[in-house]
GROMACS .gro file of C-alpha atoms in nm:
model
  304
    1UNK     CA    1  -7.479   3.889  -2.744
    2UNK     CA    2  -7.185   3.748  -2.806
    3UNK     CA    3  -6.877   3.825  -2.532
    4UNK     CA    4  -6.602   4.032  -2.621
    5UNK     CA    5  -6.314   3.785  -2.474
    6UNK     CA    6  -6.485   3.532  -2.738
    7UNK     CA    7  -6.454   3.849  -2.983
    8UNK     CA    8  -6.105   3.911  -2.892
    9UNK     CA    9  -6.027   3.542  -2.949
   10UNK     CA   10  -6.145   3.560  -3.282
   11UNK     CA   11  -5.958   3.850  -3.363
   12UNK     CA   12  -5.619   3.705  -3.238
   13UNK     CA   13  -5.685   3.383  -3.467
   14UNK     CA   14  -5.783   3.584  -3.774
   15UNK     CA   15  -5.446   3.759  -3.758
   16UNK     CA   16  -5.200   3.507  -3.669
   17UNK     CA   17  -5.334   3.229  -3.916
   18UNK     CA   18  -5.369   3.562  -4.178
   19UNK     CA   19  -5.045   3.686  -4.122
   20UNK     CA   20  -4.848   3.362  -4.186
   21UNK     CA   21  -5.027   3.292  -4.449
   22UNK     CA   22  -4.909   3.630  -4.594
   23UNK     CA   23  -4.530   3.496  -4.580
   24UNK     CA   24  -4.645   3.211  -4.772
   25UNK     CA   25  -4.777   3.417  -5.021
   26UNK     CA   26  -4.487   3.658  -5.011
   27UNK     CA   27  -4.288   3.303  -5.097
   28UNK     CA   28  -4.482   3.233  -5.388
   29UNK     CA   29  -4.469   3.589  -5.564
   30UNK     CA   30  -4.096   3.553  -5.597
   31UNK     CA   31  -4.100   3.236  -5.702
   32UNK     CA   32  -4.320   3.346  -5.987
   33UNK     CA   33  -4.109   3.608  -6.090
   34UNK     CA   34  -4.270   3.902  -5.915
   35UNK     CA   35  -3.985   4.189  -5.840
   36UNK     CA   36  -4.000   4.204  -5.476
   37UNK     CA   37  -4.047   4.592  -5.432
   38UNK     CA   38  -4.315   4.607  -5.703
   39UNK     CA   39  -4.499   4.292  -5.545
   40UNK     CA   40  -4.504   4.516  -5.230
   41UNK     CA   41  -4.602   4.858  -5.342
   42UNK     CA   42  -4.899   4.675  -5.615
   43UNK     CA   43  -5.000   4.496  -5.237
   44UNK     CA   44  -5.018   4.753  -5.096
   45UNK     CA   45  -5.188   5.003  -5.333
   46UNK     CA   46  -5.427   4.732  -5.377
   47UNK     CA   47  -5.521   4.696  -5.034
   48UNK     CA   48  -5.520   5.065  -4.921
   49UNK     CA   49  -5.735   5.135  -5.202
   50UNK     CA   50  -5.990   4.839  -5.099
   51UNK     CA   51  -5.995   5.043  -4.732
   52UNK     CA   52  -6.018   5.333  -4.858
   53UNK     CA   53  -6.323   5.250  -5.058
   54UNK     CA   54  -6.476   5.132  -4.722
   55UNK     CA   55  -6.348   5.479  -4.497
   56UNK     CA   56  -6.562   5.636  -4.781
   57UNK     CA   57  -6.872   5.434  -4.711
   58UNK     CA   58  -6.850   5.439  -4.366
   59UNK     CA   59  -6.899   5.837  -4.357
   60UNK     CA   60  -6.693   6.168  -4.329
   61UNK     CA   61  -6.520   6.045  -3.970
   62UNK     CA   62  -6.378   5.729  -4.131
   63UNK     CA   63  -6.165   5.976  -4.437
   64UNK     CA   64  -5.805   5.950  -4.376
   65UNK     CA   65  -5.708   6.305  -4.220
   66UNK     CA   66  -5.403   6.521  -4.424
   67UNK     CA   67  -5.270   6.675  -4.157
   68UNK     CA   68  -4.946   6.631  -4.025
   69UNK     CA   69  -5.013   6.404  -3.748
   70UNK     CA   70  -5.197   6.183  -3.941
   71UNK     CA   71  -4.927   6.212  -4.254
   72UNK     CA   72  -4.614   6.104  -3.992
   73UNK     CA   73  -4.842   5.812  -3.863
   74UNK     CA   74  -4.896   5.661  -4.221
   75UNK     CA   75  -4.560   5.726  -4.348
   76UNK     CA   76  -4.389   5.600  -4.062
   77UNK     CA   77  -4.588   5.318  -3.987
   78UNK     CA   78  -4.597   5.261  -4.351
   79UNK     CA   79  -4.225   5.248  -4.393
   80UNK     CA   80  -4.089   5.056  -4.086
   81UNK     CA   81  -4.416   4.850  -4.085
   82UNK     CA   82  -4.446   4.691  -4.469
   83UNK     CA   83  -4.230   4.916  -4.735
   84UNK     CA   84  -3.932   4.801  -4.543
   85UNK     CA   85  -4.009   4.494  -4.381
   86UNK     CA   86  -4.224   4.331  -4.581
   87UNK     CA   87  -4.025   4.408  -4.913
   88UNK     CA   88  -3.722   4.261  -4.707
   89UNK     CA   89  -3.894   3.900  -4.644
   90UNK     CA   90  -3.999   3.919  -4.985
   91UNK     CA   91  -3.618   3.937  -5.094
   92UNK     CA   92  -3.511   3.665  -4.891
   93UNK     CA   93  -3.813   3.417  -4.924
   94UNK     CA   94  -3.644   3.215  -5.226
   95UNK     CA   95  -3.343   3.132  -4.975
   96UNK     CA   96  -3.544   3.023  -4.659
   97UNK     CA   97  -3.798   2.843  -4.551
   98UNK     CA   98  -4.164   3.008  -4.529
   99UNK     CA   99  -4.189   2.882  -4.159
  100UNK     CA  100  -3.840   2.964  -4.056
  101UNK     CA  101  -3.954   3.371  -4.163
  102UNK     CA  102  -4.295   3.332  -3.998
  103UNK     CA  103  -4.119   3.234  -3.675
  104UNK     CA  104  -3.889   3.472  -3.640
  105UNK     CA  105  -4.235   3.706  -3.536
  106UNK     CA  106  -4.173   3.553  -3.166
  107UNK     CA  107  -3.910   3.827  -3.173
  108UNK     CA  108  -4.102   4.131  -3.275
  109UNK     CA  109  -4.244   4.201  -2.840
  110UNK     CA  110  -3.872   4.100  -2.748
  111UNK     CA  111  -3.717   4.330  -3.026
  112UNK     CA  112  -4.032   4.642  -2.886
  113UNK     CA  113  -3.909   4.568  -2.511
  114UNK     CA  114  -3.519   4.639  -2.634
  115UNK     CA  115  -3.577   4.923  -2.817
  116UNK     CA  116  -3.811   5.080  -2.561
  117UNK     CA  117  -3.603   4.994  -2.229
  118UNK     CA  118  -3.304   5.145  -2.438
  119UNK     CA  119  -3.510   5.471  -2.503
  120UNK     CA  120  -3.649   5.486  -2.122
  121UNK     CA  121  -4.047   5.464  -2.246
  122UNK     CA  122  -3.969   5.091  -2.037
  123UNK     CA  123  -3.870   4.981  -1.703
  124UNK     CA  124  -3.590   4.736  -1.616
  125UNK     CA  125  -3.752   4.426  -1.600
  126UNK     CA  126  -3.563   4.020  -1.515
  127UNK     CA  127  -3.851   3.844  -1.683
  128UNK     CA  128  -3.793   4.052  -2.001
  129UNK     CA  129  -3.438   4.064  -2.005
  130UNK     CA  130  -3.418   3.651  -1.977
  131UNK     CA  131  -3.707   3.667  -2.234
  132UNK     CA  132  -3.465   3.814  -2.463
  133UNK     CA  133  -3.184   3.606  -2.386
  134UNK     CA  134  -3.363   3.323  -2.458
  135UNK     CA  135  -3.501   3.461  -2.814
  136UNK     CA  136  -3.161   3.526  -2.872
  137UNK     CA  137  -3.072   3.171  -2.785
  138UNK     CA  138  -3.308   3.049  -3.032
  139UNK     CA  139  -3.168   3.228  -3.303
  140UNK     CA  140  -2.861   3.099  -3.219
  141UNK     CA  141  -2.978   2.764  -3.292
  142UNK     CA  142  -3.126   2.862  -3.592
  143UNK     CA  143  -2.787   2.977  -3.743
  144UNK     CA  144  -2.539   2.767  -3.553
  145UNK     CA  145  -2.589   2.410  -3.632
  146UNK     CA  146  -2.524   2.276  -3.972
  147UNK     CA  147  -2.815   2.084  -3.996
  148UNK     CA  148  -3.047   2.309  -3.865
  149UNK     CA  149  -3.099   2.488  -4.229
  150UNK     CA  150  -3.213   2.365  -4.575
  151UNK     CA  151  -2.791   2.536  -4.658
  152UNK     CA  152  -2.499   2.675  -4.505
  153UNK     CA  153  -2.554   2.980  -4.649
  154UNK     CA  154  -2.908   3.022  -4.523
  155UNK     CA  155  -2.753   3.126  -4.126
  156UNK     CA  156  -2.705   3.477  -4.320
  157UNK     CA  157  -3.054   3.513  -4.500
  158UNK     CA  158  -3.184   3.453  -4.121
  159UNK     CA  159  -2.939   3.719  -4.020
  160UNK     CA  160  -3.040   3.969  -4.288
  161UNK     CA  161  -3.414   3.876  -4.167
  162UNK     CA  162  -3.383   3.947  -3.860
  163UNK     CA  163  -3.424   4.320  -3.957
  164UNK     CA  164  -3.791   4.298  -4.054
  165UNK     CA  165  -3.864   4.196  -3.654
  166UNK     CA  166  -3.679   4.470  -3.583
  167UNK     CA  167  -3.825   4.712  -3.841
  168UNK     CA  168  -4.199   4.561  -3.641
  169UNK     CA  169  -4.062   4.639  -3.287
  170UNK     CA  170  -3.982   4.992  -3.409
  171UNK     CA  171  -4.359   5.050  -3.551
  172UNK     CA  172  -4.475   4.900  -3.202
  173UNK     CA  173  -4.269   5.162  -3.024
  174UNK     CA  174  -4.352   5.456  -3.253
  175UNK     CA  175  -4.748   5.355  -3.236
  176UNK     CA  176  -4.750   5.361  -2.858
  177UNK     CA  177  -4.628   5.688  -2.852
  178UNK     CA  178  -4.802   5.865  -3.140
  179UNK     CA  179  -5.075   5.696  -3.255
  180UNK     CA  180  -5.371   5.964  -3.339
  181UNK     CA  181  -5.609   5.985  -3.074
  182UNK     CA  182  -5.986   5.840  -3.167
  183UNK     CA  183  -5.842   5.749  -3.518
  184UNK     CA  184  -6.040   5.471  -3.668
  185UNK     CA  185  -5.892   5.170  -3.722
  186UNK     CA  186  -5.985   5.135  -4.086
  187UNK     CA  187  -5.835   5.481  -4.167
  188UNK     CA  188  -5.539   5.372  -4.006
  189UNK     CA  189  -5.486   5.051  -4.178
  190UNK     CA  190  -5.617   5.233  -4.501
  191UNK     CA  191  -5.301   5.540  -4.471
  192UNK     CA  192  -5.048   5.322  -4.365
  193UNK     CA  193  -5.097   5.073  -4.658
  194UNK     CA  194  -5.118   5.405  -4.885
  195UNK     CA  195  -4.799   5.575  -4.698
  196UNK     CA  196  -4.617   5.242  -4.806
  197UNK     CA  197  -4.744   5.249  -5.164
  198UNK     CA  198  -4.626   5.635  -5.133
  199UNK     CA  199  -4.269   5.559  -4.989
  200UNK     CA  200  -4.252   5.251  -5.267
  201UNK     CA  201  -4.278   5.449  -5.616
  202UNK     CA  202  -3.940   5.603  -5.613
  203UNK     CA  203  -3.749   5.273  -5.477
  204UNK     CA  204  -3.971   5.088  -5.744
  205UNK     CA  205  -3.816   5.333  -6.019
  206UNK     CA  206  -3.501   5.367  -5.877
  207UNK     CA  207  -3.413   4.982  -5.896
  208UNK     CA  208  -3.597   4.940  -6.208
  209UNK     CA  209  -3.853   4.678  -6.065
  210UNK     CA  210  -4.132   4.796  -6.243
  211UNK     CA  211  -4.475   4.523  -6.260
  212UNK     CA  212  -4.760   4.686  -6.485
  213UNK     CA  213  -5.098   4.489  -6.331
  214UNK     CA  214  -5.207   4.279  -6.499
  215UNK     CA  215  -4.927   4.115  -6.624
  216UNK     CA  216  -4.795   3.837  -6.760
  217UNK     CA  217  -4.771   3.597  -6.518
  218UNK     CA  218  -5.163   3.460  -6.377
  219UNK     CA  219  -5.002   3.317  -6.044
  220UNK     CA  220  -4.802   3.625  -5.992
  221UNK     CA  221  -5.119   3.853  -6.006
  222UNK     CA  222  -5.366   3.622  -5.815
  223UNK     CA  223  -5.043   3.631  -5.543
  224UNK     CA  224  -5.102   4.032  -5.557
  225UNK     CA  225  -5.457   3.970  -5.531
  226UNK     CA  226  -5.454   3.695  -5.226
  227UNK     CA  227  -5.190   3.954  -5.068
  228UNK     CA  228  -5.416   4.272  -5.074
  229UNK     CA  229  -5.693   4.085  -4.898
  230UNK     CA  230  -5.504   3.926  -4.624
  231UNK     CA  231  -5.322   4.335  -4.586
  232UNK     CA  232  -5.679   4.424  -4.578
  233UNK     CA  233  -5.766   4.217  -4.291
  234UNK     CA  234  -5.488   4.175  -4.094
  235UNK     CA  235  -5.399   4.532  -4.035
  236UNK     CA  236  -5.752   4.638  -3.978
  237UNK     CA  237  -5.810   4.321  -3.706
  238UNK     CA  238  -5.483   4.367  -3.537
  239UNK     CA  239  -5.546   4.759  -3.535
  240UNK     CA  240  -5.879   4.674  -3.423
  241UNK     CA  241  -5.793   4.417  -3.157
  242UNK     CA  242  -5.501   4.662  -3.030
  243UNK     CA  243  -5.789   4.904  -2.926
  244UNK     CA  244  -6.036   4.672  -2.761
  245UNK     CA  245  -5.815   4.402  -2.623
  246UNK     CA  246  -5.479   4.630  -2.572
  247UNK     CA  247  -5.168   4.576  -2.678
  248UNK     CA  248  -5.038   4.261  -2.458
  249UNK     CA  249  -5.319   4.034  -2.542
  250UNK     CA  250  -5.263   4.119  -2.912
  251UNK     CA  251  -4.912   4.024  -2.900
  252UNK     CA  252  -5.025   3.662  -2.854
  253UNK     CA  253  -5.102   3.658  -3.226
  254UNK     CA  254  -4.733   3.590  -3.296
  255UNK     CA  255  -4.785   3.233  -3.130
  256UNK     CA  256  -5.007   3.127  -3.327
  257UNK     CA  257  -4.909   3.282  -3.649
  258UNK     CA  258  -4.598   3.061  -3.614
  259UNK     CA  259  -4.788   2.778  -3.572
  260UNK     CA  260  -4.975   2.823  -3.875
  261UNK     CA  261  -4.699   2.945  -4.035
  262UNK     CA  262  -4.591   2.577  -3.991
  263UNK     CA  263  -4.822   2.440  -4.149
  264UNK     CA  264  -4.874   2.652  -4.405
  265UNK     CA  265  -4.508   2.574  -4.521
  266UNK     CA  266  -4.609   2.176  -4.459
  267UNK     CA  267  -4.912   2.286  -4.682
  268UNK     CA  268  -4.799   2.480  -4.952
  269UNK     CA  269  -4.429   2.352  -5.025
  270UNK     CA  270  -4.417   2.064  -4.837
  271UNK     CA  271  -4.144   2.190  -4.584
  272UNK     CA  272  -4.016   1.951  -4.311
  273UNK     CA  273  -3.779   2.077  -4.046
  274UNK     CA  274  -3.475   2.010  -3.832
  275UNK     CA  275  -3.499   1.901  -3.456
  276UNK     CA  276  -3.253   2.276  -3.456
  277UNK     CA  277  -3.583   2.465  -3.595
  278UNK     CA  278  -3.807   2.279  -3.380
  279UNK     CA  279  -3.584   2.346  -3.043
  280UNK     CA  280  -3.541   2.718  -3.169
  281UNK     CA  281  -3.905   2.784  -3.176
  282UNK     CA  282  -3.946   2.687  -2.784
  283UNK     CA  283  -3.715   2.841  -2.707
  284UNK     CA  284  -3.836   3.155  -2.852
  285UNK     CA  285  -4.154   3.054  -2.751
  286UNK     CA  286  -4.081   3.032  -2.367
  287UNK     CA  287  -3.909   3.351  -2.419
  288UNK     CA  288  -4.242   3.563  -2.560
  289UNK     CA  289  -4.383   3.375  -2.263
  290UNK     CA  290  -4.223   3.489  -2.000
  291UNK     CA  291  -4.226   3.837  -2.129
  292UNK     CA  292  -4.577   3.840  -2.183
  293UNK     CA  293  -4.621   3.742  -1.751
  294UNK     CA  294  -4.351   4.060  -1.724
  295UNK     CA  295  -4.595   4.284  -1.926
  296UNK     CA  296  -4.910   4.165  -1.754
  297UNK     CA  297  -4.792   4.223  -1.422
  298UNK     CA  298  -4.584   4.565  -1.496
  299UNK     CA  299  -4.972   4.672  -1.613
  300UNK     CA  300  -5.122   4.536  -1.318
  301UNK     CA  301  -4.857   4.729  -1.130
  302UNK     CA  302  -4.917   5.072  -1.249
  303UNK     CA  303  -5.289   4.989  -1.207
  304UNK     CA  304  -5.268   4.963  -0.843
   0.00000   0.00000   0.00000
């Protein structure tokens, strides 16, 4: 039998090499001429509809429930966790680098501590609070220095990215307070990739960014195609690994999704970087770091 830390492992490597590969792929639709909300909501049909095929052939319990706690969870989650987000690194991906959006992750636990200290659901807390000051220091360095970017006026693409980590944290707030209890993981990836699809249609229509699929442009459907897999398996994993492994230990995916985001970018587009980039990311690593020791010994303390 295989042990579940070894399990766990596997799961936290799954998502974060997945989930920067995503950005890549993000990167590529717009550069083949995908409109960014339709590559999103055609993503994310696509994948909800792939887990939704599997909810129905792992019986009646697996079904995504209509009722209304199940209905806020998707549509919430949905929104603030790939409708918004994920259509807003879409958007800016022509102006930055793939690894510059894959790092900015780091901030997502940083972002969740903020946003839950300011609405009391966390503690006070001088590891976390320096953890933040030094993600914040990182950014800095991201946008400050003239070299640091492939343009001057990439500092405010970062800027304008640096809602989608926020959008994240909020999803990570919301889920620890409502998430349905015994909910499946495969449901819940399955409605929240749905709920986005949902929330999509009238933005799609609104801006005019309509994409019939198939279209006319191969790359731009196989990067649809590549995208609804990797949805598929990173939001079922990370749900997954959430559940088994908790919450802190699944945070550690963002380290190595940056990582990987890396070298994706090296991969892909052939993406070097500035010492500025370099310095930013150890920064912001040191800071999920030390906020990851806070969390693990705030856990141990209400253990006791």
């Amino acid at each position: 039998m295989i042990p579940s830390r070894v399990i766990h492992l596997v799961m936290l490597f799954t998502v974060g090499i997945s989930y920067s590969l995503l950005f890549s792929i993000n990167k590529l639709a717009a550069e083949a001429g995908l409109p960014y909300v339709a590559y999103v909501f055609w993503h994310s049909l696509g994948g909800g509809l792939m887990l939704l095929l599997i909810c129905v052939l792992m019986g009646r319990r697996a079904w995504p429930q209509l009722n209304w706690l199940h209905l806020r969870t998707y549509f919430v989650w949905g929104g603030l966790g790939i409708a918004g987000p994920i259509t807003l690194l879409t958007y800016v991906a022509p102006n930055l680098p793939s690894a510059v959006m894959t790092m900015i992750l780091v901030l997502v636990p940083l972002f969740t501590y903020l946003f839950a200290l300011l609405l009391r659901m966390e503690r006070f807390r001088a590891l976390s609070v320096l953890a933040l000051l030094l993600g914040l220091g990182g950014v800095l360095l991201v946008i400050v220095p003239e070299a640091s970017l492939p343009s001057a006026e990439a500092a405010g693409w970062v800027l304008l990215a640096l809602l989608a980590p926020a959008s994240f944290s909020l999803v990570t707030v919301f889920a620890g307070k409502f998430r349905p209890p015994d909910a499946p993981s495969a449901t819940l990836a399955c409605g929240l990739l749905l709920g986005s699809a949902v929330l999509l249609v009238p933005v799609m229509f609104g801006t005019g960014q309509l994409y019939l699929f198939p279209g006319p442009s191969l790359s731009g459907d196989l990067t649809l195609l590549y995208a609804s897999l990797l949805s598929v398996l990173i939001f079922y994993v990370f749900l997954e690994m959430v559940r088994l492994a908790g919450p802190v230990f699944a945070t550690q995916h963002n380290y190595i999704a940056v990582l990987a985001g890396f070298g994706w970018g090296a991969l892909i587009f052939g993406e070097a970087h500035s010492v500025y980039i370099w310095g930013a990311t150890a920064l912001m690593f040191a800071g999920l770091t030390l906020h990851t020791l806070s969390a693990r010994r705030a856990a141990r303390a209400a253990e006791a």
